[in-house]
PDB file of N, CA and C in Angstrom:
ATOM      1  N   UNK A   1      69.497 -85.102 130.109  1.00 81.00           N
ATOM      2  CA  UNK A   1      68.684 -84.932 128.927  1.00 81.00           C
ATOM      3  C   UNK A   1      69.228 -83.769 128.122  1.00 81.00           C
ATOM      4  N   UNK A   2      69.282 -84.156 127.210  1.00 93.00           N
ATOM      5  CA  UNK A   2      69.621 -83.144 126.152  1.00 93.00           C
ATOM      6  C   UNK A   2      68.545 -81.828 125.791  1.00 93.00           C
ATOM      7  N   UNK A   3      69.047 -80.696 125.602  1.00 97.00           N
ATOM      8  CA  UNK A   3      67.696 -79.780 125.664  1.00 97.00           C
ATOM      9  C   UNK A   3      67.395 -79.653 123.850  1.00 97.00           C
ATOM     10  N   UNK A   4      66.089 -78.890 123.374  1.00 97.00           N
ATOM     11  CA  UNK A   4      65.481 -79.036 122.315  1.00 97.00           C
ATOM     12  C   UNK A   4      65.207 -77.897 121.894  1.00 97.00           C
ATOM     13  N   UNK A   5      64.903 -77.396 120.852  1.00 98.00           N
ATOM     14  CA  UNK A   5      64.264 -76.089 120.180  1.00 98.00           C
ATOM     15  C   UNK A   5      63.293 -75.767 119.892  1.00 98.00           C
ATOM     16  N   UNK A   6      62.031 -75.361 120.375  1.00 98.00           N
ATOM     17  CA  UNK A   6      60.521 -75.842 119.681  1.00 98.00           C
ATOM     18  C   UNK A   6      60.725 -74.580 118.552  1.00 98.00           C
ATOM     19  N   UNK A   7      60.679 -75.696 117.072  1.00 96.00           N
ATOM     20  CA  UNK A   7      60.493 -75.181 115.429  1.00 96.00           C
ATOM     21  C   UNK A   7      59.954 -73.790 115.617  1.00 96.00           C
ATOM     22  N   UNK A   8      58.566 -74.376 116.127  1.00 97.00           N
ATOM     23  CA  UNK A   8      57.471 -72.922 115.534  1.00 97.00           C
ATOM     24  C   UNK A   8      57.486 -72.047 116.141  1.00 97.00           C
ATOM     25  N   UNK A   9      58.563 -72.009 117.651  1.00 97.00           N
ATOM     26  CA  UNK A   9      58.495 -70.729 118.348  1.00 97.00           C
ATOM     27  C   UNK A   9      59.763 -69.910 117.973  1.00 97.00           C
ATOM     28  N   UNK A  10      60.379 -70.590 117.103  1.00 98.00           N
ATOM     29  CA  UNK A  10      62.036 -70.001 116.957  1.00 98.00           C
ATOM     30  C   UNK A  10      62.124 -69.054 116.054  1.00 98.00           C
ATOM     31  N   UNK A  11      62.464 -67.966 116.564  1.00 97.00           N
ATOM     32  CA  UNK A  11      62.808 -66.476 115.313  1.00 97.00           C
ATOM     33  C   UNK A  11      63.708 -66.648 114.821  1.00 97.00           C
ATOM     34  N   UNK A  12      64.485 -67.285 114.692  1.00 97.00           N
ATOM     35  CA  UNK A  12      65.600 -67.757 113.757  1.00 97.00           C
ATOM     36  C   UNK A  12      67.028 -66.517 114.376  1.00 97.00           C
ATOM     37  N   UNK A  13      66.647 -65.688 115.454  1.00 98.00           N
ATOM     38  CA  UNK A  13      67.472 -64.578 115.763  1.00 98.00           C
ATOM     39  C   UNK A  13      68.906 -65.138 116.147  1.00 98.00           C
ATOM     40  N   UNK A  14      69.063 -66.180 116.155  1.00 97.00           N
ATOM     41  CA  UNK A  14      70.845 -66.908 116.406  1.00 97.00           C
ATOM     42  C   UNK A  14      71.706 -66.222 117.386  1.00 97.00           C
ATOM     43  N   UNK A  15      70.683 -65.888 118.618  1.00 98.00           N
ATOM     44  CA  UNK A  15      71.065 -65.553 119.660  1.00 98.00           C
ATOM     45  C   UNK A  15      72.037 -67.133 120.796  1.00 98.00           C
ATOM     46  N   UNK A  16      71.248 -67.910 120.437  1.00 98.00           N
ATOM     47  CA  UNK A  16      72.115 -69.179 121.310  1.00 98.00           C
ATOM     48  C   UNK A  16      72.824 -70.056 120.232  1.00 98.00           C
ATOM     49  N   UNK A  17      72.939 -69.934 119.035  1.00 98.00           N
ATOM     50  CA  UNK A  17      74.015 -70.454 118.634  1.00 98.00           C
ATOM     51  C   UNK A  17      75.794 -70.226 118.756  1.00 98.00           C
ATOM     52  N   UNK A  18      75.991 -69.029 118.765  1.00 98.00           N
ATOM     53  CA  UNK A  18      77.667 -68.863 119.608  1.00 98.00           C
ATOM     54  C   UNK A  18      77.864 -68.346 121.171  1.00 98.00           C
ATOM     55  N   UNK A  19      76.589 -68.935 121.743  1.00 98.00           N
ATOM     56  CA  UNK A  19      76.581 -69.350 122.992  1.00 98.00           C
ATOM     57  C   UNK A  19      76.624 -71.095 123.585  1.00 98.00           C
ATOM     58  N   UNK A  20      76.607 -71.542 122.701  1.00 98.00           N
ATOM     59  CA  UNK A  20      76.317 -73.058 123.210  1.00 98.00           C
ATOM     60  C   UNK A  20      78.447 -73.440 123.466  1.00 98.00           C
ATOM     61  N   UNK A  21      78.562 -73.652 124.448  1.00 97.00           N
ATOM     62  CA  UNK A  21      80.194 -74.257 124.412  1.00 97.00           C
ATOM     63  C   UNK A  21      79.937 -75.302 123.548  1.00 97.00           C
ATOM     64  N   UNK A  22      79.143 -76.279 123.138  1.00 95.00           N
ATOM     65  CA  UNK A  22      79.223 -77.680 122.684  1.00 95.00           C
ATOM     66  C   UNK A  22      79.489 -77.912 121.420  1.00 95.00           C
ATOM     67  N   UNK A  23      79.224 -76.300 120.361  1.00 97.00           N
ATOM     68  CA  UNK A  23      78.571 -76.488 119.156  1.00 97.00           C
ATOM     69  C   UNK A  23      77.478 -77.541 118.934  1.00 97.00           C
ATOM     70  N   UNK A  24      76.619 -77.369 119.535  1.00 97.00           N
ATOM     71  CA  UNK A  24      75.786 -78.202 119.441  1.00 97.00           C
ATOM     72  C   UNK A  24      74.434 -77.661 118.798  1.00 97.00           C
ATOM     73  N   UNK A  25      74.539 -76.648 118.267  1.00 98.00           N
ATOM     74  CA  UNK A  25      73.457 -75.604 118.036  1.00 98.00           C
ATOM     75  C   UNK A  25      73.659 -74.936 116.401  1.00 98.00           C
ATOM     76  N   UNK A  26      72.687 -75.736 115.595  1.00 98.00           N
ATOM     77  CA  UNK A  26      73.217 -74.882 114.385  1.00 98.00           C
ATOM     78  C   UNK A  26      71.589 -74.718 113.287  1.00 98.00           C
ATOM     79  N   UNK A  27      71.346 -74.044 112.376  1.00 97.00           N
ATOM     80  CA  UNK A  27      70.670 -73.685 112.000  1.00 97.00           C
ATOM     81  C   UNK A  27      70.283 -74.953 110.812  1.00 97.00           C
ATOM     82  N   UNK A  28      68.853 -74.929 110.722  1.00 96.00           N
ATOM     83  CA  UNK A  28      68.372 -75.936 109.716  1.00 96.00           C
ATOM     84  C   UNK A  28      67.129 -75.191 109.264  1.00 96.00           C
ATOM     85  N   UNK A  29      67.035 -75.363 107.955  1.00 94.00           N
ATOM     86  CA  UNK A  29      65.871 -75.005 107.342  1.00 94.00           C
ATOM     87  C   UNK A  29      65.289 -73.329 108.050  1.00 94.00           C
ATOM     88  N   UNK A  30      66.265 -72.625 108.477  1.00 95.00           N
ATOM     89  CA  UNK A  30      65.053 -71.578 108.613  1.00 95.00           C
ATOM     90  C   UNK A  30      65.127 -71.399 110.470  1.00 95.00           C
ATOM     91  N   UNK A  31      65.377 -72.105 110.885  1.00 96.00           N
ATOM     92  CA  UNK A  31      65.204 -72.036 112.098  1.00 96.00           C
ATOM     93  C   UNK A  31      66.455 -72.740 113.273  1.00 96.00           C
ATOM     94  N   UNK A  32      67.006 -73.140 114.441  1.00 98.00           N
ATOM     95  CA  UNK A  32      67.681 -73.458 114.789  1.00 98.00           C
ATOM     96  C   UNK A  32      67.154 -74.890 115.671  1.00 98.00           C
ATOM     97  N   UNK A  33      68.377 -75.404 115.747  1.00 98.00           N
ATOM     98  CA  UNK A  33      68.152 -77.226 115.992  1.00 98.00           C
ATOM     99  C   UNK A  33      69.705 -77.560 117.053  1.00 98.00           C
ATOM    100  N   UNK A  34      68.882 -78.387 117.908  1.00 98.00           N
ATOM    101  CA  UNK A  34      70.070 -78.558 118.988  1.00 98.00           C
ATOM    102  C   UNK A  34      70.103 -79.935 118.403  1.00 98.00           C
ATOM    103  N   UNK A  35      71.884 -80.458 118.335  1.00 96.00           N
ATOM    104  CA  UNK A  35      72.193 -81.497 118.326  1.00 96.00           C
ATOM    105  C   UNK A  35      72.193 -82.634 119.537  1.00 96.00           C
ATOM    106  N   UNK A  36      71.404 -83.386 120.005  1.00 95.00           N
ATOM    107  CA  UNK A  36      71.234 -83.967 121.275  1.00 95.00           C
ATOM    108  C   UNK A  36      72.573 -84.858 121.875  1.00 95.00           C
ATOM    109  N   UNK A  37      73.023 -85.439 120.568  1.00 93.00           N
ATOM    110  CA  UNK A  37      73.926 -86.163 120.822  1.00 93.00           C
ATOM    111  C   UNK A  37      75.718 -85.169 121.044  1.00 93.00           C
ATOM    112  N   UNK A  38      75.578 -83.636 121.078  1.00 94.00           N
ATOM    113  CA  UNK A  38      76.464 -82.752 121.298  1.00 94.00           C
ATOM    114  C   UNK A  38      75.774 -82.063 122.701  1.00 94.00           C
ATOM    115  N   UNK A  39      74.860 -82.125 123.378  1.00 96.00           N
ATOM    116  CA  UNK A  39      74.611 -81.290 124.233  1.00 96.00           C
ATOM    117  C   UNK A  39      74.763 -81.665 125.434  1.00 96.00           C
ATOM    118  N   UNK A  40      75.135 -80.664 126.608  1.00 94.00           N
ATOM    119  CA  UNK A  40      75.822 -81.149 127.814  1.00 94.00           C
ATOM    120  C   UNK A  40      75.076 -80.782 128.941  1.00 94.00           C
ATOM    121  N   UNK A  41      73.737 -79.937 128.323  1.00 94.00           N
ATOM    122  CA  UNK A  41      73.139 -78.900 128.738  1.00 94.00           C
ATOM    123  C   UNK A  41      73.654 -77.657 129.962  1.00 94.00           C
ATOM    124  N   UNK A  42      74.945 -77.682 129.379  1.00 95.00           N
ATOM    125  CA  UNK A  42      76.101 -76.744 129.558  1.00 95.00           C
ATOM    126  C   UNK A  42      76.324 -76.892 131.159  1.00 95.00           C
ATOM    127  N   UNK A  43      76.496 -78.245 131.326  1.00 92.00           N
ATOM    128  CA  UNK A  43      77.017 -78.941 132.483  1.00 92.00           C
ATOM    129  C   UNK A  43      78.466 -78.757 132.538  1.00 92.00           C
ATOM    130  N   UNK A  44      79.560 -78.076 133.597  1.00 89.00           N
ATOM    131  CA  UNK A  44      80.432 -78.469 133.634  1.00 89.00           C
ATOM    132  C   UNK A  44      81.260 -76.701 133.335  1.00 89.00           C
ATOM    133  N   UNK A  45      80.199 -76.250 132.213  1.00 93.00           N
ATOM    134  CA  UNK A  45      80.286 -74.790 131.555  1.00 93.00           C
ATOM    135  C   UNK A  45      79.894 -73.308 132.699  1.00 93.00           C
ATOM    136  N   UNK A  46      78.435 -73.912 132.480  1.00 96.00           N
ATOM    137  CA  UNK A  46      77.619 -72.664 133.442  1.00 96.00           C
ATOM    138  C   UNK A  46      77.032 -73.367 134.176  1.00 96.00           C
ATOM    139  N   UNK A  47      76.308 -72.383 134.689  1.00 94.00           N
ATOM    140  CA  UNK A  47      75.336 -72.982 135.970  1.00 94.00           C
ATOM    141  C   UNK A  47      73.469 -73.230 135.320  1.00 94.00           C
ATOM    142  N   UNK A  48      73.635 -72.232 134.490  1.00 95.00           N
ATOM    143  CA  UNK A  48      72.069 -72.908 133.288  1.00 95.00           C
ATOM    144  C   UNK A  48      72.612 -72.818 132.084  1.00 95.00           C
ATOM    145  N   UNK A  49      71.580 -73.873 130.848  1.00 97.00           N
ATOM    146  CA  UNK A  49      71.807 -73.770 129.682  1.00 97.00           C
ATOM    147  C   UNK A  49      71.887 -72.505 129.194  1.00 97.00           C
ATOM    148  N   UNK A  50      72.859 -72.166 128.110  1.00 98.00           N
ATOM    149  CA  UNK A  50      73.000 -70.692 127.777  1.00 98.00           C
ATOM    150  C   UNK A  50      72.025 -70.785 126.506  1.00 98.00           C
ATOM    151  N   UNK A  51      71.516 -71.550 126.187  1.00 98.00           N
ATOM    152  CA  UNK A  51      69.955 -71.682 125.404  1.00 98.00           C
ATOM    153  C   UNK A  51      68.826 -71.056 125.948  1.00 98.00           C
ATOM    154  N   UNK A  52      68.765 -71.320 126.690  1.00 98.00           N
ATOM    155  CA  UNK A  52      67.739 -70.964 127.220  1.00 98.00           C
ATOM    156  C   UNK A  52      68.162 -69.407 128.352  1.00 98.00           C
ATOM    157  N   UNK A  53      69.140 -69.294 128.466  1.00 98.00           N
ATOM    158  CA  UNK A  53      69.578 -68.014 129.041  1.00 98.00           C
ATOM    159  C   UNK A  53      69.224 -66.861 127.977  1.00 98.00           C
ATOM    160  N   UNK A  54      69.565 -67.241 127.067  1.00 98.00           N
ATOM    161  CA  UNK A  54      69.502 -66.475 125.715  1.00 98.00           C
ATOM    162  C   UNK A  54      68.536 -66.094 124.955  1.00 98.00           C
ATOM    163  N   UNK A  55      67.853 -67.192 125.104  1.00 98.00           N
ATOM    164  CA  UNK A  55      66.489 -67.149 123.743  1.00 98.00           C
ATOM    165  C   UNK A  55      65.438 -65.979 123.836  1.00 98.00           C
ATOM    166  N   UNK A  56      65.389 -65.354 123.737  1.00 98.00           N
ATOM    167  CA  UNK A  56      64.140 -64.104 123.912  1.00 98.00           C
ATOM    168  C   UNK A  56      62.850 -64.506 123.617  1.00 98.00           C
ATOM    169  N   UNK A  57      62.455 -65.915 122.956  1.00 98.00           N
ATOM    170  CA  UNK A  57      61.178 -66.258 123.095  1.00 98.00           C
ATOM    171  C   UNK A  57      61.278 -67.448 124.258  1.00 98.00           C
ATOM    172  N   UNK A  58      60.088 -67.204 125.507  1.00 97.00           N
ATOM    173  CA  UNK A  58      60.059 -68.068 126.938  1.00 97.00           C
ATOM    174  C   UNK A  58      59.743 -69.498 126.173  1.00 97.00           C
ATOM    175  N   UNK A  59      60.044 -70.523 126.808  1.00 97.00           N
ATOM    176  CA  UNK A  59      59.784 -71.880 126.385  1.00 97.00           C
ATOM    177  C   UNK A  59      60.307 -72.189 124.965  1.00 97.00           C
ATOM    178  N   UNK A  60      61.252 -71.608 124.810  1.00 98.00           N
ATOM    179  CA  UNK A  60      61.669 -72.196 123.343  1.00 98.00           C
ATOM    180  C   UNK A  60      62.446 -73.380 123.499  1.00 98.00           C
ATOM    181  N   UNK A  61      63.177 -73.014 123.944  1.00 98.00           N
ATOM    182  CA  UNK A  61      64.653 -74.428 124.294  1.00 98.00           C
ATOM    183  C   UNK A  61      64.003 -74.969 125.332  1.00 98.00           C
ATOM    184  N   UNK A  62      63.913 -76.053 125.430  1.00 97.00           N
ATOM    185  CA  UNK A  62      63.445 -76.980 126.862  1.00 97.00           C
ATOM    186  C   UNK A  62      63.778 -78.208 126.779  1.00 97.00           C
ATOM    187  N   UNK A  63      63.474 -79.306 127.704  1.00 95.00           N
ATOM    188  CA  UNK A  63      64.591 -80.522 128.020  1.00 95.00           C
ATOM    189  C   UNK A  63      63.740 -81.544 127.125  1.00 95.00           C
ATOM    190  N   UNK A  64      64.533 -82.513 126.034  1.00 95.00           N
ATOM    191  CA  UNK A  64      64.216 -83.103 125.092  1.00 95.00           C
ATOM    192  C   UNK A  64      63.901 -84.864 125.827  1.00 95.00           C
ATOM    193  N   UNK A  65      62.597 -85.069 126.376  1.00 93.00           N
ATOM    194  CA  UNK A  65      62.673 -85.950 127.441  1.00 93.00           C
ATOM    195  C   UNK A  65      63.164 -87.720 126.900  1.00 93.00           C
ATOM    196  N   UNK A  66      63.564 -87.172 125.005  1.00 93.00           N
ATOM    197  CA  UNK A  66      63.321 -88.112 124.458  1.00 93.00           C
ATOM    198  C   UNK A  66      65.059 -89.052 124.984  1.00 93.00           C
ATOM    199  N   UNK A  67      66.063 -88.189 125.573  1.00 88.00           N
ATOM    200  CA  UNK A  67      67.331 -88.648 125.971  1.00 88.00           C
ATOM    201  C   UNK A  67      67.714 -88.529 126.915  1.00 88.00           C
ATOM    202  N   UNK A  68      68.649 -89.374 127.529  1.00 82.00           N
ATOM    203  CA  UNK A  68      69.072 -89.466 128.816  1.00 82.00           C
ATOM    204  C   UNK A  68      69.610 -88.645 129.758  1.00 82.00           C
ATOM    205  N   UNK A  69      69.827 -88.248 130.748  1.00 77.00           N
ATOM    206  CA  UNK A  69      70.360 -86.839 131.242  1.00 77.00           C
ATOM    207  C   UNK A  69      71.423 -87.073 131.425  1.00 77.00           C
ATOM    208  N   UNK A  70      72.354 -86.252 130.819  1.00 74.00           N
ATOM    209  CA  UNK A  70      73.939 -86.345 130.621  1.00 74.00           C
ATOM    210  C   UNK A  70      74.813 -86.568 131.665  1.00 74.00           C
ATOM    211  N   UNK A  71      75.505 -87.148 131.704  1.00 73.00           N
ATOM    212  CA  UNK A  71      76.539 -87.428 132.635  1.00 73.00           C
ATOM    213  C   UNK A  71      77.552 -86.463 132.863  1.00 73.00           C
ATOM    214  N   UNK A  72      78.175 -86.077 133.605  1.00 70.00           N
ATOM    215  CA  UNK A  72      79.716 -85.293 133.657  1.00 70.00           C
ATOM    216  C   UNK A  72      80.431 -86.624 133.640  1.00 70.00           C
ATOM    217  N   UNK A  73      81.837 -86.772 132.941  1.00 72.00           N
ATOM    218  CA  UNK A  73      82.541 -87.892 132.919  1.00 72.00           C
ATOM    219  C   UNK A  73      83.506 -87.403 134.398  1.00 72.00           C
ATOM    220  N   UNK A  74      83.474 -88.794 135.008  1.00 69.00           N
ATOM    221  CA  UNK A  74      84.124 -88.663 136.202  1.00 69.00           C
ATOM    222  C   UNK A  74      85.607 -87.806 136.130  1.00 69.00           C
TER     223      UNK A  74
END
């Protein structure tokens, strides 16, 4: 599953955007937005999402249940 940004909790502080390896993380309207179809949930990278390593507000980034949980390609 791809992880998510909740809007209304996000300070816009762009602390996990040049943390994401994927570029998958970029700013919209004011606030920041994970691209689902770029995220690996830094499988392969680290050992946790660096979204959520990062974010200084708790529960901001969390797993977007709306997509599948990513594969590592063999």
């Amino acid at each position: 599953m791809a992880y998510k940004i909740i809007k209304s909790q996000c300070t816009a502080c762009a602390a996990c955007e040049p943390e994401c390896p994927n570029n998958a993380i970029r700013e919209k309207d004011g606030t920041f937005i994970i691209k689902p179809e770029k995220c690996t949930e830094c499988l392969g990278h680290f050992d946790e999402p660096q979204c959520v390593a990062v974010c200084p507000v708790e529960n901001t980034c969390i797993i977007d249940t709306a997509y599948p949980r990513y594969q590592v390609p063999a």
